[in-house]
XYZ file of C-alpha atoms in Angstrom:
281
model
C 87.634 32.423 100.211
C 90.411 35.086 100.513
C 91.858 35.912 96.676
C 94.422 37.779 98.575
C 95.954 35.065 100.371
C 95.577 32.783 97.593
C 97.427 34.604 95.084
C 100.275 35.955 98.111
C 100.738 32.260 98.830
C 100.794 30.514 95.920
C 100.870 30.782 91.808
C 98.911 27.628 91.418
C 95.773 29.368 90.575
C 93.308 30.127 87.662
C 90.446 32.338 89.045
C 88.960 33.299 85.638
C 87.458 30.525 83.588
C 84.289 30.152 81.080
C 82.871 27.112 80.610
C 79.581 25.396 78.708
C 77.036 27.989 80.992
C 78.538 30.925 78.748
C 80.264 31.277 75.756
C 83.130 28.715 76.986
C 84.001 25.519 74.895
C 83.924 23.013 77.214
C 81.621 21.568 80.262
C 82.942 22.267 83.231
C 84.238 18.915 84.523
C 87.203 19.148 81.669
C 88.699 22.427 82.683
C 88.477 20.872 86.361
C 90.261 17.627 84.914
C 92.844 19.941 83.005
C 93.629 22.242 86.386
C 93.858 19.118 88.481
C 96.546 17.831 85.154
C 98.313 21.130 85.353
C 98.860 21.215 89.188
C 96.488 24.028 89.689
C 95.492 24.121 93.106
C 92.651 26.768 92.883
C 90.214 27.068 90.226
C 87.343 29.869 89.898
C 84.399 29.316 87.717
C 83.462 32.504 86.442
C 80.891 32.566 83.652
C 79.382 35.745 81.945
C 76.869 36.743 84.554
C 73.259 37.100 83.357
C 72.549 40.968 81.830
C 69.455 42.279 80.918
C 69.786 42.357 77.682
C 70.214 40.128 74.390
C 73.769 38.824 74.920
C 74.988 35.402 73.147
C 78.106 35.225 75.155
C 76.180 35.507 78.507
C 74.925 32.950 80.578
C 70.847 32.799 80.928
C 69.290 32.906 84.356
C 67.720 29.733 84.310
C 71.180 28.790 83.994
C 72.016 29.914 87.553
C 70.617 27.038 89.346
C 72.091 24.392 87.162
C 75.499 26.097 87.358
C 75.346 25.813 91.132
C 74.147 22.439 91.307
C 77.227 21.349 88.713
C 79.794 23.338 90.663
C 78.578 21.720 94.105
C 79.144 18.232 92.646
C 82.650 19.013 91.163
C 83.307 20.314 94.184
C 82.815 17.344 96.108
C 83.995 14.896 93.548
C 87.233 16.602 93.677
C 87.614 17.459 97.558
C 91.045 17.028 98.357
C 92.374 17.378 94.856
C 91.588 20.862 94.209
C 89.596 23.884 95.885
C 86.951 25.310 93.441
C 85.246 28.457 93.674
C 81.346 29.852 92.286
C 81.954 33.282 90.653
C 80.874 35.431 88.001
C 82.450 37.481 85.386
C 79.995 40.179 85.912
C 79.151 42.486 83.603
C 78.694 46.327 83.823
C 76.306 47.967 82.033
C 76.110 51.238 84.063
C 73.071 51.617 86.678
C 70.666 49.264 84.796
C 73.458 46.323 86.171
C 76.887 45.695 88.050
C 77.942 43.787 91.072
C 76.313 45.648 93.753
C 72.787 44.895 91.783
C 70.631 42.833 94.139
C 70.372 40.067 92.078
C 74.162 39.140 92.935
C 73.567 38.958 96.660
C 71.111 35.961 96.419
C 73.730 33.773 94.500
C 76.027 31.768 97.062
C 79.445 33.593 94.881
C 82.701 32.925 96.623
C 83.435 36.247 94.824
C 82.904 38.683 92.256
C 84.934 39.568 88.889
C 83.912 42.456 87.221
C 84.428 43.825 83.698
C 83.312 46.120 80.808
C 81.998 44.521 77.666
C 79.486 46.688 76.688
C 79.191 50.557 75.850
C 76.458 52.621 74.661
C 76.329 54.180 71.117
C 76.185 57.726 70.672
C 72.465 57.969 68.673
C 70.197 56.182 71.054
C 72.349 54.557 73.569
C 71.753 50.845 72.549
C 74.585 48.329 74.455
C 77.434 47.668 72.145
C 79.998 45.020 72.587
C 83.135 45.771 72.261
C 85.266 43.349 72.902
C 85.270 40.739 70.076
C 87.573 40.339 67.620
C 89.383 43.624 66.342
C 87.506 42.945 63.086
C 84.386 42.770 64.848
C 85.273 45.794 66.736
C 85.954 47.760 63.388
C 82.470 46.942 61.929
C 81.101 48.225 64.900
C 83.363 50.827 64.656
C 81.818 51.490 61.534
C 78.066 51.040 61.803
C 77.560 51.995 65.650
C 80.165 54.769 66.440
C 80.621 56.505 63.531
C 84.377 55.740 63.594
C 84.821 58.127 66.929
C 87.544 56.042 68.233
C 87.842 58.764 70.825
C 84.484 58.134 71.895
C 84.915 54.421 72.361
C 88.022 54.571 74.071
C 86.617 57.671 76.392
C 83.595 55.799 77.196
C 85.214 52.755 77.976
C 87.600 54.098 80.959
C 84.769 55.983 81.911
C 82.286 53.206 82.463
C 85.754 51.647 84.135
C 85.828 54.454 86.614
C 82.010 54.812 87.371
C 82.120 50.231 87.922
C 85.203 50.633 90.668
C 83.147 53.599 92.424
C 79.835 51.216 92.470
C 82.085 48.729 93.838
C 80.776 45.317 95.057
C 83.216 43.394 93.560
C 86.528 41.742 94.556
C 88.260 41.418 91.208
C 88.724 43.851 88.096
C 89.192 42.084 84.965
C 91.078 43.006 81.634
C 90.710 46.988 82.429
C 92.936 47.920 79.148
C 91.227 45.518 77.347
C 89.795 48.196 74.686
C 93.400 49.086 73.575
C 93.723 45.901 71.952
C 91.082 46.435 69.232
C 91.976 50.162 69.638
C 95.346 49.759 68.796
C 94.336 47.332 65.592
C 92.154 50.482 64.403
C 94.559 53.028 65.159
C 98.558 51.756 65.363
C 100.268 52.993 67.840
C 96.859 54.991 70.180
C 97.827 53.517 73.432
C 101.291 56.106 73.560
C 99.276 59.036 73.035
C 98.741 60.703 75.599
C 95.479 61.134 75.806
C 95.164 57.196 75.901
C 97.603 56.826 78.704
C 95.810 59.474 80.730
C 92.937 56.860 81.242
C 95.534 54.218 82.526
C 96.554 56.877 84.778
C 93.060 57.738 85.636
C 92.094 53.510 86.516
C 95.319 53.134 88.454
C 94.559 56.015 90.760
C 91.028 55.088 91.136
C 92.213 51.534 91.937
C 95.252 52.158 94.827
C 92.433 53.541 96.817
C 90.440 50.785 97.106
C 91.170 46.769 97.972
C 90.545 45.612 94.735
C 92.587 43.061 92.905
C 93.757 43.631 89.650
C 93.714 41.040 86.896
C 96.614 40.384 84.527
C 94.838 38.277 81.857
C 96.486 36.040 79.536
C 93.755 35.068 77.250
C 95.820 36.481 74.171
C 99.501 35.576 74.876
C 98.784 32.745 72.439
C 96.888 33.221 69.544
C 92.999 32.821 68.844
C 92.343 28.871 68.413
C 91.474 28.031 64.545
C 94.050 30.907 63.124
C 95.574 30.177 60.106
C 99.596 30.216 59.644
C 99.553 33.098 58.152
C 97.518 34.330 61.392
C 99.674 32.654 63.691
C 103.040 33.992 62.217
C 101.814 37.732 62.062
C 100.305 37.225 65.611
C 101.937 39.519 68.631
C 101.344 38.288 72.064
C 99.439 40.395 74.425
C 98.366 40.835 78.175
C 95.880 42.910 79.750
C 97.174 45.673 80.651
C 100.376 45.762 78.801
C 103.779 45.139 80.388
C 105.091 48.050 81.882
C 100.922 49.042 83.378
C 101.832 45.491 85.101
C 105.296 47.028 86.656
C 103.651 49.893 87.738
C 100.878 48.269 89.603
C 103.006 45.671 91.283
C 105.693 48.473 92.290
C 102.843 50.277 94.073
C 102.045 47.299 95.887
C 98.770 46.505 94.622
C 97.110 42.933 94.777
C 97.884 40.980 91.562
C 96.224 38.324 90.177
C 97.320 36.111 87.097
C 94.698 35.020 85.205
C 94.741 32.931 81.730
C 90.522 33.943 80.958
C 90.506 29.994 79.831
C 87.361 28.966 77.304
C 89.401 25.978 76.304
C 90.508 23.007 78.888
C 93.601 22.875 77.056
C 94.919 26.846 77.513
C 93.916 26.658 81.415
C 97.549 28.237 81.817
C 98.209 29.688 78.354
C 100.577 32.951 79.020
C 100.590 32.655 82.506
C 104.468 32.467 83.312
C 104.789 34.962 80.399
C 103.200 37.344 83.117
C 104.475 35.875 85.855
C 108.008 36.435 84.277
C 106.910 40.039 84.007
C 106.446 40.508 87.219
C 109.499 38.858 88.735
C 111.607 41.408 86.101
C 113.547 43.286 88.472
């Protein structure tokens, strides 16, 4: 497959999706059923790649081979309906794992998404997660980073930087992604500008190369099970923010709209909001 011609000829397209094989809420054949139901035309299958390390989110690797056999008969149950495509949401965890490890070459992918989840604490390096919920985030915060925000954040771009210059992957998911939880600990981080010196620093890093960037919609609407309270205080959000988004599509650079989907029913949740974003003129 070619992401770049799908997402230059057409917006009917979802190429970031989690289903029962990760931390997804759903088996596969439903999101497939709600794509085909929303007139997607292109639909990628990209599960939380194996790690080597405890993960709950992540798929196992005995998982592989019945996520491949699942895939191939969606596939050809829906020929003609929609085109489907075997990724991975890959994670990476510096040079224990990424997309250029080995064990991605023996999996048939039709391409790779790659992302940072994970960043090592300051005492003894142990993988954190870092991307839950910003309450989540703040215990963490708390018990694993000594409440260094700067250290987080730092760390974060800088395991961004170090996974484009690896390379072997076709996609870059959520790279802004930390300011989200960032921004719940500290109002208002993301315009210092400190903080937008590592946007700077990702978008550089990224014009060099032929990498498409991810807008991701996962949390234009919000989190499913939120109270009204929750829902009412809730402010939209894409990764990265709106005006990052201007700024990579006026320098040209391959775009693709993604709504992260671990429920059939958001399969294009936010999607126009983004869209909308980029058509501003």
């Amino acid at each position: 497959m070619d992401i770049r011609e799908i997402i230059k000829s057409t917006r009917d397209y979802n190429l970031h999706s989690h289903t029962q094989f990760c931390d997804g809420r759903a088996e596969m054949a439903r999101f497939v059923e709600a794509a085909v139901a929303a007139g997607i035309k292109h639909l990628g299958f990209t599960p939380h790649s194996p790690i080597p390390i405890e993960s709950p989110c992540n798929m196992k690797q005995e998982d592989v081979a019945p996520y491949i056999k699942e895939f191939n008969r969606l596939k050809e149950e829906y020929a003609g309906q929609i085109n489907l495509y075997l990724s991975m949401e890959i994670d990476y965890l510096g040079k224990l794992w990424g997309a250029s490890h080995e064990f991605f070459s023996e999996i048939p992918l039709d391409y790779k998404l790659s992302s940072i989840h994970f960043i090592p604490s300051q005492d003894d390096g142990t993988l954190i997660d870092v991307d839950g919920s910003p309450s989540g985030f703040i215990q963490k915060l708390h018990k694993y980073f000594h409440d260094d925000i700067h250290y987080v954040v730092d760390t974060f771009y800088s395991h961004t930087l170090d996974m484009i210059e690896a390379g072997g992957f076709d996609m870059i998911g959520h790279f802004d992604k930390i300011g989200f939880n960032a921004s719940n600990y500290r109002p208002g981080i993301e315009d210092e500008a400190w903080y937008k010196k590592h946007i700077d620093n990702v978008i550089d890093a990224l014009r060099s190369l032929d990498i498409v960037v991810e807008i991701n919609t996962k949390a234009w609407n919000p989190p499913v099970g939120a109270t009204p309270d929750e829902v009412k205080a809730y402010h939209p959000r894409l990764f990265p923010s709106p005006h990052v988004i201007r700024r990579l599509y006026e320098a040209g650079m391959p775009i693709a709209v993604n709504s992260d989907v671990h429920y059939p029913d958001r399969i294009t949740f936010g999607r126009q909001a983004a869209f909308n974003i980029i058509d501003r003129k």
